[in-house]
mmCIF file with all atom_site columns, C-alpha atoms and ligand atoms in Angstrom:
data_model
loop_
_atom_site.group_PDB
_atom_site.id
_atom_site.type_symbol
_atom_site.label_atom_id
_atom_site.label_alt_id
_atom_site.label_comp_id
_atom_site.label_asym_id
_atom_site.label_entity_id
_atom_site.label_seq_id
_atom_site.pdbx_PDB_ins_code
_atom_site.Cartn_x
_atom_site.Cartn_y
_atom_site.Cartn_z
_atom_site.occupancy
_atom_site.B_iso_or_equiv
_atom_site.pdbx_formal_charge
_atom_site.auth_seq_id
_atom_site.auth_comp_id
_atom_site.auth_asym_id
_atom_site.auth_atom_id
_atom_site.pdbx_PDB_model_num
ATOM   1   C  CA  . MET A 1 1   ? 78.355  99.353  91.427  1.00 0.00 ? 1   MET A CA  1
ATOM   2   C  CA  . THR A 1 2   ? 78.960  97.410  94.714  1.00 0.00 ? 2   THR A CA  1
ATOM   3   C  CA  . THR A 1 3   ? 79.272  99.786  97.794  1.00 0.00 ? 3   THR A CA  1
ATOM   4   C  CA  . ALA A 1 4   ? 82.757  100.065 99.117  1.00 0.00 ? 4   ALA A CA  1
ATOM   5   C  CA  . THR A 1 5   ? 81.892  98.411  102.387 1.00 0.00 ? 5   THR A CA  1
ATOM   6   C  CA  . GLN A 1 6   ? 80.461  95.446  100.246 1.00 0.00 ? 6   GLN A CA  1
ATOM   7   C  CA  . ASN A 1 7   ? 83.699  95.362  98.199  1.00 0.00 ? 7   ASN A CA  1
ATOM   8   C  CA  . LEU A 1 8   ? 85.712  94.988  101.581 1.00 0.00 ? 8   LEU A CA  1
ATOM   9   C  CA  . ILE A 1 9   ? 83.022  92.383  102.904 1.00 0.00 ? 9   ILE A CA  1
ATOM   10  C  CA  . ASP A 1 10  ? 83.520  90.434  99.695  1.00 0.00 ? 10  ASP A CA  1
ATOM   11  C  CA  . ASP A 1 11  ? 87.322  90.283  100.383 1.00 0.00 ? 11  ASP A CA  1
ATOM   12  C  CA  . HIS A 1 12  ? 86.822  89.093  103.727 1.00 0.00 ? 12  HIS A CA  1
ATOM   13  C  CA  . VAL A 1 13  ? 84.940  85.729  102.543 1.00 0.00 ? 13  VAL A CA  1
ATOM   14  C  CA  . HIS A 1 14  ? 88.140  84.842  100.955 1.00 0.00 ? 14  HIS A CA  1
ATOM   15  C  CA  . ILE A 1 15  ? 90.573  85.966  103.571 1.00 0.00 ? 15  ILE A CA  1
ATOM   16  C  CA  . LEU A 1 16  ? 88.102  83.706  106.011 1.00 0.00 ? 16  LEU A CA  1
ATOM   17  C  CA  . ARG A 1 17  ? 88.700  80.948  103.905 1.00 0.00 ? 17  ARG A CA  1
ATOM   18  C  CA  . LEU A 1 18  ? 92.499  81.452  104.113 1.00 0.00 ? 18  LEU A CA  1
ATOM   19  C  CA  . THR A 1 19  ? 92.167  81.448  107.979 1.00 0.00 ? 19  THR A CA  1
ATOM   20  C  CA  . ASP A 1 20  ? 90.411  78.177  108.110 1.00 0.00 ? 20  ASP A CA  1
ATOM   21  C  CA  . ILE A 1 21  ? 93.185  76.771  105.901 1.00 0.00 ? 21  ILE A CA  1
ATOM   22  C  CA  . MET A 1 22  ? 95.781  78.016  108.268 1.00 0.00 ? 22  MET A CA  1
ATOM   23  C  CA  . VAL A 1 23  ? 93.952  76.570  111.240 1.00 0.00 ? 23  VAL A CA  1
ATOM   24  C  CA  . THR A 1 24  ? 93.784  72.948  109.280 1.00 0.00 ? 24  THR A CA  1
ATOM   25  C  CA  . MET A 1 25  ? 97.639  73.342  108.502 1.00 0.00 ? 25  MET A CA  1
ATOM   26  C  CA  . ALA A 1 26  ? 98.453  73.812  112.268 1.00 0.00 ? 26  ALA A CA  1
ATOM   27  C  CA  . GLU A 1 27  ? 96.300  71.174  113.359 1.00 0.00 ? 27  GLU A CA  1
ATOM   28  C  CA  . GLU A 1 28  ? 97.220  68.594  110.746 1.00 0.00 ? 28  GLU A CA  1
ATOM   29  C  CA  . GLN A 1 29  ? 100.966 69.624  111.731 1.00 0.00 ? 29  GLN A CA  1
ATOM   30  C  CA  . SER A 1 30  ? 101.612 70.184  107.831 1.00 0.00 ? 30  SER A CA  1
ATOM   31  C  CA  . LYS A 1 31  ? 105.454 70.071  107.005 1.00 0.00 ? 31  LYS A CA  1
ATOM   32  C  CA  . GLU A 1 32  ? 104.802 71.684  103.593 1.00 0.00 ? 32  GLU A CA  1
ATOM   33  C  CA  . ILE A 1 33  ? 107.224 74.952  103.821 1.00 0.00 ? 33  ILE A CA  1
ATOM   34  C  CA  . ALA A 1 34  ? 106.087 75.694  100.366 1.00 0.00 ? 34  ALA A CA  1
ATOM   35  C  CA  . HIS A 1 35  ? 102.523 75.833  101.592 1.00 0.00 ? 35  HIS A CA  1
ATOM   36  C  CA  . PHE A 1 36  ? 103.494 77.889  104.233 1.00 0.00 ? 36  PHE A CA  1
ATOM   37  C  CA  . GLU A 1 37  ? 105.290 80.485  102.132 1.00 0.00 ? 37  GLU A CA  1
ATOM   38  C  CA  . LEU A 1 38  ? 102.083 80.620  99.753  1.00 0.00 ? 38  LEU A CA  1
ATOM   39  C  CA  . VAL A 1 39  ? 100.340 81.656  102.629 1.00 0.00 ? 39  VAL A CA  1
ATOM   40  C  CA  . ILE A 1 40  ? 102.724 84.478  103.710 1.00 0.00 ? 40  ILE A CA  1
ATOM   41  C  CA  . ASP A 1 41  ? 102.516 85.695  100.141 1.00 0.00 ? 41  ASP A CA  1
ATOM   42  C  CA  . LEU A 1 42  ? 99.020  85.525  99.962  1.00 0.00 ? 42  LEU A CA  1
ATOM   43  C  CA  . ILE A 1 43  ? 98.670  87.651  103.314 1.00 0.00 ? 43  ILE A CA  1
ATOM   44  C  CA  . ARG A 1 44  ? 101.175 90.201  102.317 1.00 0.00 ? 44  ARG A CA  1
ATOM   45  C  CA  . ASN A 1 45  ? 100.100 90.707  99.045  1.00 0.00 ? 45  ASN A CA  1
ATOM   46  C  CA  . PHE A 1 46  ? 96.266  90.217  99.192  1.00 0.00 ? 46  PHE A CA  1
ATOM   47  C  CA  . ALA A 1 47  ? 95.093  90.274  102.860 1.00 0.00 ? 47  ALA A CA  1
ATOM   48  C  CA  . ASP A 1 48  ? 97.548  92.700  104.181 1.00 0.00 ? 48  ASP A CA  1
ATOM   49  C  CA  . GLY A 1 49  ? 98.764  94.321  100.719 1.00 0.00 ? 49  GLY A CA  1
ATOM   50  C  CA  . LEU A 1 50  ? 95.587  94.767  99.036  1.00 0.00 ? 50  LEU A CA  1
ATOM   51  C  CA  . HIS A 1 51  ? 92.807  94.478  101.505 1.00 0.00 ? 51  HIS A CA  1
ATOM   52  C  CA  . HIS A 1 52  ? 94.542  96.320  104.212 1.00 0.00 ? 52  HIS A CA  1
ATOM   53  C  CA  . ALA A 1 53  ? 95.772  98.969  101.850 1.00 0.00 ? 53  ALA A CA  1
ATOM   54  C  CA  . LYS A 1 54  ? 91.897  99.814  100.763 1.00 0.00 ? 54  LYS A CA  1
ATOM   55  C  CA  . GLU A 1 55  ? 90.834  100.016 104.605 1.00 0.00 ? 55  GLU A CA  1
ATOM   56  C  CA  . GLU A 1 56  ? 94.089  101.832 105.955 1.00 0.00 ? 56  GLU A CA  1
ATOM   57  C  CA  . ASP A 1 57  ? 94.564  104.376 102.787 1.00 0.00 ? 57  ASP A CA  1
ATOM   58  C  CA  . LEU A 1 58  ? 91.000  104.925 101.959 1.00 0.00 ? 58  LEU A CA  1
ATOM   59  C  CA  . LEU A 1 59  ? 88.085  103.790 104.055 1.00 0.00 ? 59  LEU A CA  1
ATOM   60  C  CA  . PHE A 1 60  ? 89.717  104.842 107.552 1.00 0.00 ? 60  PHE A CA  1
ATOM   61  C  CA  . PRO A 1 61  ? 90.631  108.313 106.634 1.00 0.00 ? 61  PRO A CA  1
ATOM   62  C  CA  . ARG A 1 62  ? 87.180  108.696 105.082 1.00 0.00 ? 62  ARG A CA  1
ATOM   63  C  CA  . MET A 1 63  ? 85.631  107.547 108.262 1.00 0.00 ? 63  MET A CA  1
ATOM   64  C  CA  . GLY A 1 64  ? 87.835  110.445 109.967 1.00 0.00 ? 64  GLY A CA  1
ATOM   65  C  CA  . VAL A 1 65  ? 85.966  112.882 108.261 1.00 0.00 ? 65  VAL A CA  1
ATOM   66  C  CA  . TYR A 1 66  ? 82.818  111.789 109.948 1.00 0.00 ? 66  TYR A CA  1
ATOM   67  C  CA  . GLY A 1 67  ? 84.699  111.986 113.315 1.00 0.00 ? 67  GLY A CA  1
ATOM   68  C  CA  . TYR A 1 68  ? 86.071  108.369 113.714 1.00 0.00 ? 68  TYR A CA  1
ATOM   69  C  CA  . HIS A 1 69  ? 89.764  109.108 114.722 1.00 0.00 ? 69  HIS A CA  1
ATOM   70  C  CA  . PRO A 1 70  ? 92.610  106.826 113.789 1.00 0.00 ? 70  PRO A CA  1
ATOM   71  C  CA  . GLU A 1 71  ? 94.206  107.141 117.362 1.00 0.00 ? 71  GLU A CA  1
ATOM   72  C  CA  . HIS A 1 72  ? 91.432  106.084 119.332 1.00 0.00 ? 72  HIS A CA  1
ATOM   73  C  CA  . GLY A 1 73  ? 88.152  104.298 119.177 1.00 0.00 ? 73  GLY A CA  1
ATOM   74  C  CA  . PRO A 1 74  ? 87.312  101.391 116.865 1.00 0.00 ? 74  PRO A CA  1
ATOM   75  C  CA  . VAL A 1 75  ? 89.441  102.558 113.863 1.00 0.00 ? 75  VAL A CA  1
ATOM   76  C  CA  . ALA A 1 76  ? 92.449  102.660 116.412 1.00 0.00 ? 76  ALA A CA  1
ATOM   77  C  CA  . VAL A 1 77  ? 91.538  98.981  117.515 1.00 0.00 ? 77  VAL A CA  1
ATOM   78  C  CA  . MET A 1 78  ? 91.198  97.890  113.847 1.00 0.00 ? 78  MET A CA  1
ATOM   79  C  CA  . LEU A 1 79  ? 94.749  99.748  112.877 1.00 0.00 ? 79  LEU A CA  1
ATOM   80  C  CA  . ASN A 1 80  ? 96.176  97.764  116.002 1.00 0.00 ? 80  ASN A CA  1
ATOM   81  C  CA  . GLU A 1 81  ? 95.048  94.635  114.958 1.00 0.00 ? 81  GLU A CA  1
ATOM   82  C  CA  . HIS A 1 82  ? 96.486  94.723  111.340 1.00 0.00 ? 82  HIS A CA  1
ATOM   83  C  CA  . VAL A 1 83  ? 100.030 95.600  113.153 1.00 0.00 ? 83  VAL A CA  1
ATOM   84  C  CA  . GLN A 1 84  ? 99.357  92.493  115.212 1.00 0.00 ? 84  GLN A CA  1
ATOM   85  C  CA  . GLY A 1 85  ? 98.662  90.312  112.128 1.00 0.00 ? 85  GLY A CA  1
ATOM   86  C  CA  . ARG A 1 86  ? 101.820 91.588  110.674 1.00 0.00 ? 86  ARG A CA  1
ATOM   87  C  CA  . LYS A 1 87  ? 103.681 90.252  113.994 1.00 0.00 ? 87  LYS A CA  1
ATOM   88  C  CA  . HIS A 1 88  ? 102.493 86.790  113.202 1.00 0.00 ? 88  HIS A CA  1
ATOM   89  C  CA  . VAL A 1 89  ? 103.618 86.807  109.680 1.00 0.00 ? 89  VAL A CA  1
ATOM   90  C  CA  . ALA A 1 90  ? 107.220 87.924  111.067 1.00 0.00 ? 90  ALA A CA  1
ATOM   91  C  CA  . GLY A 1 91  ? 106.815 85.158  113.606 1.00 0.00 ? 91  GLY A CA  1
ATOM   92  C  CA  . MET A 1 92  ? 105.865 82.477  110.625 1.00 0.00 ? 92  MET A CA  1
ATOM   93  C  CA  . VAL A 1 93  ? 108.884 83.803  108.700 1.00 0.00 ? 93  VAL A CA  1
ATOM   94  C  CA  . ALA A 1 94  ? 111.417 83.424  111.538 1.00 0.00 ? 94  ALA A CA  1
ATOM   95  C  CA  . GLY A 1 95  ? 109.880 79.834  112.146 1.00 0.00 ? 95  GLY A CA  1
ATOM   96  C  CA  . ILE A 1 96  ? 110.358 78.720  108.697 1.00 0.00 ? 96  ILE A CA  1
ATOM   97  C  CA  . GLU A 1 97  ? 114.093 80.023  109.058 1.00 0.00 ? 97  GLU A CA  1
ATOM   98  C  CA  . LYS A 1 98  ? 114.546 78.067  112.205 1.00 0.00 ? 98  LYS A CA  1
ATOM   99  C  CA  . TYR A 1 99  ? 113.245 74.959  110.733 1.00 0.00 ? 99  TYR A CA  1
ATOM   100 C  CA  . ARG A 1 100 ? 115.523 75.141  107.426 1.00 0.00 ? 100 ARG A CA  1
ATOM   101 C  CA  . THR A 1 101 ? 118.463 75.351  109.817 1.00 0.00 ? 101 THR A CA  1
ATOM   102 C  CA  . GLY A 1 102 ? 117.397 71.843  111.271 1.00 0.00 ? 102 GLY A CA  1
ATOM   103 C  CA  . ASN A 1 103 ? 115.677 73.074  114.335 1.00 0.00 ? 103 ASN A CA  1
ATOM   104 C  CA  . LYS A 1 104 ? 112.339 71.304  114.696 1.00 0.00 ? 104 LYS A CA  1
ATOM   105 C  CA  . ASP A 1 105 ? 111.184 73.990  117.268 1.00 0.00 ? 105 ASP A CA  1
ATOM   106 C  CA  . GLY A 1 106 ? 110.440 76.082  114.114 1.00 0.00 ? 106 GLY A CA  1
ATOM   107 C  CA  . LEU A 1 107 ? 107.475 74.191  113.204 1.00 0.00 ? 107 LEU A CA  1
ATOM   108 C  CA  . PHE A 1 108 ? 105.748 74.674  116.375 1.00 0.00 ? 108 PHE A CA  1
ATOM   109 C  CA  . GLU A 1 109 ? 106.532 78.554  115.996 1.00 0.00 ? 109 GLU A CA  1
ATOM   110 C  CA  . ILE A 1 110 ? 104.950 78.274  112.497 1.00 0.00 ? 110 ILE A CA  1
ATOM   111 C  CA  . TYR A 1 111 ? 101.775 76.543  113.820 1.00 0.00 ? 111 TYR A CA  1
ATOM   112 C  CA  . GLU A 1 112 ? 101.735 79.072  116.839 1.00 0.00 ? 112 GLU A CA  1
ATOM   113 C  CA  . HIS A 1 113 ? 101.469 82.020  114.453 1.00 0.00 ? 113 HIS A CA  1
ATOM   114 C  CA  . LEU A 1 114 ? 99.257  80.261  111.874 1.00 0.00 ? 114 LEU A CA  1
ATOM   115 C  CA  . MET A 1 115 ? 96.612  79.862  114.623 1.00 0.00 ? 115 MET A CA  1
ATOM   116 C  CA  . GLY A 1 116 ? 97.487  83.137  116.062 1.00 0.00 ? 116 GLY A CA  1
ATOM   117 C  CA  . TYR A 1 117 ? 96.944  85.052  112.776 1.00 0.00 ? 117 TYR A CA  1
ATOM   118 C  CA  . ALA A 1 118 ? 93.683  82.846  111.861 1.00 0.00 ? 118 ALA A CA  1
ATOM   119 C  CA  . TYR A 1 119 ? 92.062  83.697  115.286 1.00 0.00 ? 119 TYR A CA  1
ATOM   120 C  CA  . LEU A 1 120 ? 93.033  87.499  115.084 1.00 0.00 ? 120 LEU A CA  1
ATOM   121 C  CA  . LEU A 1 121 ? 91.578  87.741  111.662 1.00 0.00 ? 121 LEU A CA  1
ATOM   122 C  CA  . GLN A 1 122 ? 88.456  85.924  112.260 1.00 0.00 ? 122 GLN A CA  1
ATOM   123 C  CA  . ASN A 1 123 ? 87.657  87.965  115.110 1.00 0.00 ? 123 ASN A CA  1
ATOM   124 C  CA  . HIS A 1 124 ? 88.799  91.131  113.365 1.00 0.00 ? 124 HIS A CA  1
ATOM   125 C  CA  . ILE A 1 125 ? 86.782  90.400  110.383 1.00 0.00 ? 125 ILE A CA  1
ATOM   126 C  CA  . SER A 1 126 ? 83.643  89.903  112.441 1.00 0.00 ? 126 SER A CA  1
ATOM   127 C  CA  . LYS A 1 127 ? 84.101  93.256  113.961 1.00 0.00 ? 127 LYS A CA  1
ATOM   128 C  CA  . GLU A 1 128 ? 84.520  95.045  110.728 1.00 0.00 ? 128 GLU A CA  1
ATOM   129 C  CA  . ASN A 1 129 ? 81.379  93.333  109.219 1.00 0.00 ? 129 ASN A CA  1
ATOM   130 C  CA  . ASN A 1 130 ? 79.300  93.509  112.177 1.00 0.00 ? 130 ASN A CA  1
ATOM   131 C  CA  . VAL A 1 131 ? 80.202  96.721  113.606 1.00 0.00 ? 131 VAL A CA  1
ATOM   132 C  CA  . LEU A 1 132 ? 82.756  99.060  111.969 1.00 0.00 ? 132 LEU A CA  1
ATOM   133 C  CA  . PHE A 1 133 ? 81.399  98.821  108.355 1.00 0.00 ? 133 PHE A CA  1
ATOM   134 C  CA  . LYS A 1 134 ? 77.752  99.534  109.723 1.00 0.00 ? 134 LYS A CA  1
ATOM   135 C  CA  . MET A 1 135 ? 79.387  102.695 111.203 1.00 0.00 ? 135 MET A CA  1
ATOM   136 C  CA  . ALA A 1 136 ? 80.633  103.729 107.827 1.00 0.00 ? 136 ALA A CA  1
ATOM   137 C  CA  . ASP A 1 137 ? 77.394  102.707 106.071 1.00 0.00 ? 137 ASP A CA  1
ATOM   138 C  CA  . GLN A 1 138 ? 75.558  105.201 108.563 1.00 0.00 ? 138 GLN A CA  1
ATOM   139 C  CA  . ALA A 1 139 ? 77.979  107.918 108.035 1.00 0.00 ? 139 ALA A CA  1
ATOM   140 C  CA  . PHE A 1 140 ? 78.731  107.619 104.498 1.00 0.00 ? 140 PHE A CA  1
ATOM   141 C  CA  . SER A 1 141 ? 76.718  109.351 101.376 1.00 0.00 ? 141 SER A CA  1
ATOM   142 C  CA  . ASP A 1 142 ? 76.129  107.437 98.418  1.00 0.00 ? 142 ASP A CA  1
ATOM   143 C  CA  . ASN A 1 143 ? 78.597  109.466 96.830  1.00 0.00 ? 143 ASN A CA  1
ATOM   144 C  CA  . ASP A 1 144 ? 81.090  108.503 99.458  1.00 0.00 ? 144 ASP A CA  1
ATOM   145 C  CA  . GLN A 1 145 ? 80.636  104.965 98.734  1.00 0.00 ? 145 GLN A CA  1
ATOM   146 C  CA  . GLN A 1 146 ? 80.630  105.639 94.991  1.00 0.00 ? 146 GLN A CA  1
ATOM   147 C  CA  . GLU A 1 147 ? 83.755  107.600 95.264  1.00 0.00 ? 147 GLU A CA  1
ATOM   148 C  CA  . LEU A 1 148 ? 85.544  104.824 97.632  1.00 0.00 ? 148 LEU A CA  1
ATOM   149 C  CA  . ALA A 1 149 ? 84.439  102.036 95.177  1.00 0.00 ? 149 ALA A CA  1
ATOM   150 C  CA  . GLN A 1 150 ? 86.104  103.808 92.446  1.00 0.00 ? 150 GLN A CA  1
ATOM   151 C  CA  . GLN A 1 151 ? 89.426  104.337 94.129  1.00 0.00 ? 151 GLN A CA  1
ATOM   152 C  CA  . PHE A 1 152 ? 89.204  100.528 95.263  1.00 0.00 ? 152 PHE A CA  1
ATOM   153 C  CA  . ALA A 1 153 ? 88.909  99.464  91.560  1.00 0.00 ? 153 ALA A CA  1
ATOM   154 C  CA  . GLU A 1 154 ? 91.817  101.978 90.710  1.00 0.00 ? 154 GLU A CA  1
ATOM   155 C  CA  . ILE A 1 155 ? 93.847  100.361 93.451  1.00 0.00 ? 155 ILE A CA  1
ATOM   156 C  CA  . GLU A 1 156 ? 92.763  96.641  92.306  1.00 0.00 ? 156 GLU A CA  1
ATOM   157 C  CA  . ALA A 1 157 ? 93.607  97.300  88.558  1.00 0.00 ? 157 ALA A CA  1
ATOM   158 C  CA  . GLY A 1 158 ? 96.993  98.737  89.221  1.00 0.00 ? 158 GLY A CA  1
ATOM   159 C  CA  . TYR A 1 159 ? 98.036  95.860  91.566  1.00 0.00 ? 159 TYR A CA  1
ATOM   160 C  CA  . ASP A 1 160 ? 100.960 93.343  90.864  1.00 0.00 ? 160 ASP A CA  1
ATOM   161 C  CA  . LYS A 1 161 ? 99.589  90.884  88.242  1.00 0.00 ? 161 LYS A CA  1
ATOM   162 C  CA  . ALA A 1 162 ? 101.428 88.149  89.951  1.00 0.00 ? 162 ALA A CA  1
ATOM   163 C  CA  . PHE A 1 163 ? 99.127  88.686  93.197  1.00 0.00 ? 163 PHE A CA  1
ATOM   164 C  CA  . ASN A 1 164 ? 96.057  90.472  91.899  1.00 0.00 ? 164 ASN A CA  1
ATOM   165 C  CA  . ARG A 1 165 ? 92.628  89.794  93.637  1.00 0.00 ? 165 ARG A CA  1
ATOM   166 C  CA  . GLU A 1 166 ? 91.697  87.203  90.965  1.00 0.00 ? 166 GLU A CA  1
ATOM   167 C  CA  . SER A 1 167 ? 95.118  85.333  91.040  1.00 0.00 ? 167 SER A CA  1
ATOM   168 C  CA  . ALA A 1 168 ? 94.879  85.571  94.946  1.00 0.00 ? 168 ALA A CA  1
ATOM   169 C  CA  . ILE A 1 169 ? 91.362  83.913  95.141  1.00 0.00 ? 169 ILE A CA  1
ATOM   170 C  CA  . LEU A 1 170 ? 92.594  81.229  92.738  1.00 0.00 ? 170 LEU A CA  1
ATOM   171 C  CA  . LYS A 1 171 ? 95.602  80.517  94.863  1.00 0.00 ? 171 LYS A CA  1
ATOM   172 C  CA  . ILE A 1 172 ? 93.373  80.315  97.758  1.00 0.00 ? 172 ILE A CA  1
ATOM   173 C  CA  . ASN A 1 173 ? 90.933  77.978  96.400  1.00 0.00 ? 173 ASN A CA  1
ATOM   174 C  CA  . GLN A 1 174 ? 93.791  75.817  95.181  1.00 0.00 ? 174 GLN A CA  1
ATOM   175 C  CA  . LEU A 1 175 ? 95.163  75.483  99.031  1.00 0.00 ? 175 LEU A CA  1
ATOM   176 C  CA  . ALA A 1 176 ? 91.379  74.878  100.016 1.00 0.00 ? 176 ALA A CA  1
ATOM   177 C  CA  . GLU A 1 177 ? 91.205  71.768  97.832  1.00 0.00 ? 177 GLU A CA  1
ATOM   178 C  CA  . LEU A 1 178 ? 94.310  70.464  99.600  1.00 0.00 ? 178 LEU A CA  1
ATOM   179 C  CA  . TYR A 1 179 ? 93.492  71.342  103.176 1.00 0.00 ? 179 TYR A CA  1
ATOM   180 C  CA  . LEU A 1 180 ? 89.644  71.912  103.413 1.00 0.00 ? 180 LEU A CA  1
ATOM   181 C  CA  . GLU A 1 181 ? 88.213  69.505  100.793 1.00 0.00 ? 181 GLU A CA  1
ATOM   182 C  CA  . ALA A 1 182 ? 90.352  66.606  101.042 1.00 0.00 ? 182 ALA A CA  1
HETATM 183 FE FE1 . FE2 B 2 .   ? 90.827  95.333  108.713 1.00 0.00 ? 1   FE2 B FE1 1
HETATM 184 FE FE1 . FE2 B 2 .   ? 89.049  94.022  106.398 1.00 0.00 ? 2   FE2 B FE1 1
#
């Protein structure tokens, strides 16, 4: 079985692909509202919903057992960045609403938050992969890794079928075909 931290690193590959799509959407000044809404769904259900749930509900608390406090130090920084990500999503939603009422400024708010989220998460994932998860790997026993991986598998199995891990990856790849490989 893959370790718990490797499971999260595997999710990051797909989340990073989504952030590349988001940057391209903003750079090309896409006006495809349905695509922006799909990005929001993918963040809410996969990047934030499933992936951040694994980190916030399972990984970080277990790191807490080894002295990594949720209110200060590296775990606090990670939690704070998850909150900032949610603010960018709220900004995208507000931008879409504004654009729908006929205000073109809404589009630029969408682009700003697409970029803001993408760069935040790219930086965040680099810190997790290169620093935080290495701390966890040092601290955790084999048993910790196995128990966590098992709990991750249970979350993934019970997740909303419309946005389970496989379908989210498929949707990211479909967007990638339009924005990254065109
Ligand atoms: Fe995270
Ligand atoms: Fe992560």
